[in-house]
């Protein structure tokens, strides 16, 4: 696709999405509103950020690459 990984954020609702984002050298966001069970430990996925709603993605800094 030609996207610069340093300027790309991979958002997903499954561990494999976070793994794919990391493999592509992108920042990652775990989305908690997907198809995972309620007791899913999203922190264990080691995404750069965790978003609990789509609107949270619009908050300043959520889609910024981590420092």
N, CA, C and O atoms as a DFTB+ gen file, in Angstrom:
268 C
 N C O
     1  1       0.805      -1.203       0.000
     2  2       0.000       0.000       0.000
     3  2       0.846       1.264       0.000
     4  3       0.347       2.341      -0.326
     5  1       2.091       1.151       0.353
     6  2       2.969       2.304       0.341
     7  2       2.859       3.206       1.564
     8  3       3.407       4.308       1.562
     9  1       2.168       2.765       2.597
    10  2       2.032       3.590       3.806
    11  2       3.315       3.527       4.625
    12  3       3.954       2.479       4.718
    13  1       3.680       4.647       5.209
    14  2       4.851       4.720       6.076
    15  2       4.472       4.171       7.448
    16  3       3.630       4.765       8.122
    17  1       5.062       3.056       7.887
    18  2       4.697       2.478       9.188
    19  2       4.852       3.455      10.356
    20  3       4.116       3.358      11.338
    21  1       5.772       4.369      10.265
    22  2       5.974       5.338      11.340
    23  2       4.807       6.320      11.447
    24  3       4.652       7.002      12.460
    25  1       3.992       6.386      10.399
    26  2       2.845       7.298      10.383
    27  2       1.520       6.538      10.303
    28  3       0.487       7.102       9.943
    29  1       1.571       5.248      10.646
    30  2       0.401       4.385      10.518
    31  2       0.045       3.780      11.867
    32  3       0.926       3.384      12.631
    33  1      -1.242       3.710      12.155
    34  2      -1.723       3.080      13.376
    35  2      -2.625       1.916      12.977
    36  3      -3.557       2.083      12.190
    37  1      -2.342       0.749      13.521
    38  2      -3.110      -0.462      13.246
    39  2      -4.075      -0.662      14.408
    40  3      -3.645      -0.842      15.547
    41  1      -5.376      -0.633      14.126
    42  2      -6.408      -0.773      15.142
    43  2      -7.076      -2.122      14.948
    44  3      -7.478      -2.470      13.838
    45  1      -7.195      -2.884      16.038
    46  2      -7.824      -4.182      15.910
    47  2      -8.524      -4.637      17.164
    48  3      -8.276      -4.131      18.259
    49  1      -9.412      -5.610      16.984
    50  2     -10.177      -6.142      18.118
    51  2      -9.793      -7.583      18.444
    52  3     -10.570      -8.312      19.062
    53  1      -8.604      -7.989      18.030
    54  2      -8.116      -9.340      18.308
    55  2      -6.601      -9.288      18.490
    56  3      -5.926      -8.433      17.917
    57  1      -6.083     -10.199      19.282
    58  2      -4.638     -10.262      19.492
    59  2      -3.894     -10.351      18.174
    60  3      -2.848      -9.722      18.013
    61  1      -4.414     -11.120      17.228
    62  2      -3.715     -11.264      15.940
    63  2      -3.618      -9.933      15.194
    64  3      -2.686      -9.736      14.413
    65  1      -4.560      -9.017      15.419
    66  2      -4.492      -7.693      14.808
    67  2      -3.316      -6.900      15.375
    68  3      -2.569      -6.260      14.634
    69  1      -3.163      -6.950      16.696
    70  2      -2.042      -6.260      17.343
    71  2      -0.722      -6.870      16.871
    72  3       0.242      -6.147      16.618
    73  1      -0.680      -8.177      16.754
    74  2       0.531      -8.852      16.283
    75  2       0.858      -8.445      14.840
    76  3       2.024      -8.247      14.499
    77  1      -0.155      -8.325      14.011
    78  2       0.056      -7.912      12.621
    79  2       0.569      -6.478      12.554
    80  3       1.465      -6.169      11.768
    81  1       0.003      -5.614      13.374
    82  2       0.472      -4.229      13.414
    83  2       1.919      -4.136      13.847
    84  3       2.699      -3.381      13.267
    85  1       2.278      -4.897      14.859
    86  2       3.680      -4.911      15.316
    87  2       4.601      -5.452      14.222
    88  3       5.684      -4.912      13.997
    89  1       4.174      -6.513      13.546
    90  2       4.984      -7.095      12.473
    91  2       5.205      -6.101      11.340
    92  3       6.220      -6.156      10.645
    93  1       4.253      -5.196      11.159
    94  2       4.362      -4.171      10.119
    95  2       5.050      -2.907      10.624
    96  3       5.138      -1.916       9.899
    97  1       5.539      -2.937      11.869
    98  2       6.240      -1.805      12.494
    99  2       5.334      -0.586      12.673
   100  3       5.799       0.552      12.604
   101  1       4.045      -0.825      12.901
   102  2       3.076       0.249      13.125
   103  2       2.784       0.389      14.618
   104  3       2.995      -0.544      15.393
   105  1       2.301       1.553      15.005
   106  2       1.725       1.703      16.337
   107  2       0.435       0.890      16.356
   108  3      -0.203       0.715      15.318
   109  1       0.047       0.390      17.531
   110  2      -1.133      -0.459      17.619
   111  2      -2.109       0.045      18.674
   112  3      -1.719       0.604      19.698
   113  1      -3.400      -0.173      18.389
   114  2      -4.467       0.142      19.330
   115  2      -5.367      -1.085      19.426
   116  3      -5.849      -1.583      18.409
   117  1      -5.593      -1.570      20.636
   118  2      -6.539      -2.656      20.876
   119  2      -7.920      -2.046      21.076
   120  3      -8.114      -1.211      21.960
   121  1      -8.870      -2.462      20.260
   122  2     -10.244      -1.968      20.340
   123  2     -11.074      -2.949      21.162
   124  3     -11.190      -4.120      20.802
   125  1     -11.648      -2.476      22.259
   126  2     -12.358      -3.374      23.175
   127  2     -13.814      -3.604      22.797
   128  3     -14.498      -4.372      23.474
   129  1     -14.313      -2.971      21.745
   130  2     -15.726      -3.109      21.401
   131  2     -15.959      -4.168      20.321
   132  3     -17.019      -4.179      19.694
   133  1     -15.008      -5.038      20.097
   134  2     -15.138      -6.071      19.069
   135  2     -15.828      -7.319      19.572
   136  3     -16.784      -7.254      20.346
   137  1     -15.330      -8.452      19.123
   138  2     -15.992      -9.728      19.370
   139  2     -15.348     -10.561      20.464
   140  3     -15.566     -11.771      20.523
   141  1     -14.566      -9.945      21.325
   142  2     -13.904     -10.672      22.398
   143  2     -14.823     -10.828      23.612
   144  3     -15.718     -10.009      23.819
   145  1     -14.607     -11.881      24.417
   146  2     -15.394     -12.039      25.650
   147  2     -15.172     -10.860      26.593
   148  3     -14.146     -10.183      26.531
   149  1     -16.137     -10.632      27.455
   150  2     -16.087      -9.490      28.380
   151  2     -14.878      -9.532      29.304
   152  3     -14.418      -8.482      29.753
   153  1     -14.356     -10.711      29.597
   154  2     -13.232     -10.816      30.527
   155  2     -11.861     -10.811      29.832
   156  3     -10.860     -11.192      30.438
   157  1     -11.816     -10.388      28.584
   158  2     -10.554     -10.348      27.839
   159  2      -9.570      -9.381      28.496
   160  3      -9.938      -8.263      28.855
   161  1      -8.339      -9.809      28.649
   162  2      -7.283      -8.975      29.226
   163  2      -6.547      -8.278      28.077
   164  3      -5.529      -8.772      27.594
   165  1      -7.067      -7.139      27.649
   166  2      -6.479      -6.416      26.511
   167  2      -5.066      -5.933      26.818
   168  3      -4.241      -5.831      25.910
   169  1      -4.777      -5.638      28.066
   170  2      -3.434      -5.176      28.432
   171  2      -2.394      -6.243      28.122
   172  3      -1.247      -5.916      27.815
   173  1      -2.774      -7.501      28.198
   174  2      -1.840      -8.600      27.919
   175  2      -1.426      -8.644      26.450
   176  3      -0.437      -9.292      26.107
   177  1      -2.164      -7.968      25.585
   178  2      -1.828      -7.939      24.156
   179  2      -0.632      -7.028      23.880
   180  3      -0.016      -7.117      22.818
   181  1      -0.305      -6.163      24.820
   182  2       0.815      -5.224      24.681
   183  2       0.669      -4.265      23.500
   184  3       1.653      -3.902      22.856
   185  1      -0.557      -3.867      23.228
   186  2      -0.774      -2.819      22.223
   187  2      -0.248      -1.499      22.792
   188  3      -0.114      -1.343      24.006
   189  1       0.043      -0.568      21.910
   190  2       0.524       0.737      22.374
   191  2      -0.550       1.489      23.145
   192  3      -0.247       2.256      24.059
   193  1      -1.791       1.269      22.777
   194  2      -2.915       1.920      23.441
   195  2      -4.099       0.958      23.462
   196  3      -4.148       0.007      22.682
   197  1      -5.052       1.210      24.361
   198  2      -6.310       0.484      24.406
   199  2      -7.425       1.512      24.258
   200  3      -7.472       2.494      24.999
   201  1      -8.319       1.287      23.304
   202  2      -9.462       2.177      23.102
   203  2     -10.732       1.427      23.493
   204  3     -10.960       0.302      23.048
   205  1     -11.548       2.053      24.321
   206  2     -12.754       1.410      24.815
   207  2     -14.014       1.794      24.036
   208  3     -15.091       1.255      24.289
   209  1     -13.875       2.721      23.094
   210  2     -14.996       3.100      22.225
   211  2     -14.432       3.736      20.964
   212  3     -13.313       4.249      20.976
   213  1     -15.195       3.709      19.879
   214  2     -14.722       4.369      18.663
   215  2     -14.440       5.857      18.868
   216  3     -13.492       6.394      18.296
   217  1     -15.258       6.521      19.681
   218  2     -15.053       7.947      19.923
   219  2     -13.730       8.221      20.630
   220  3     -13.151       9.295      20.469
   221  1     -13.257       7.267      21.401
   222  2     -11.978       7.439      22.089
   223  2     -10.830       7.604      21.095
   224  3      -9.817       8.228      21.411
   225  1     -10.988       7.048      19.901
   226  2      -9.947       7.177      18.872
   227  2      -9.751       8.624      18.436
   228  3      -8.693       8.983      17.920
   229  1     -10.761       9.445      18.642
   230  2     -10.684      10.849      18.241
   231  2     -10.018      11.745      19.274
   232  3      -9.733      12.909      18.993
   233  1      -9.767      11.214      20.467
   234  2      -9.144      12.010      21.513
   235  2      -7.684      12.283      21.155
   236  3      -7.021      11.429      20.567
   237  1      -7.184      13.456      21.503
   238  2      -5.803      13.815      21.185
   239  2      -4.809      12.764      21.712
   240  3      -4.892      12.328      22.860
   241  1      -3.895      12.382      20.862
   242  2      -2.819      11.495      21.243
   243  2      -3.104      10.015      21.083
   244  3      -2.165       9.219      21.072
   245  1      -4.361       9.611      20.960
   246  2      -4.674       8.185      20.871
   247  2      -4.085       7.582      19.594
   248  3      -3.548       6.475      19.621
   249  1      -4.182       8.290      18.505
   250  2      -3.675       7.769      17.238
   251  2      -2.252       8.229      16.926
   252  3      -1.733       7.958      15.843
   253  1      -1.637       8.908      17.854
   254  2      -0.237       9.317      17.662
   255  2       0.672       8.139      17.953
   256  3       0.379       7.323      18.827
   257  1       1.762       8.050      17.231
   258  2       2.741       6.999      17.500
   259  2       3.326       7.214      18.880
   260  3       3.547       8.356      19.285
   261  1       3.581       6.138      19.612
   262  2       4.152       6.299      20.953
   263  2       5.564       6.863      20.889
   264  3       6.282       6.670      19.908
   265  1       5.942       7.551      21.934
   266  2       7.288       8.160      21.973
   267  2       8.352       7.105      22.186
   268  3       9.538       7.428      22.246
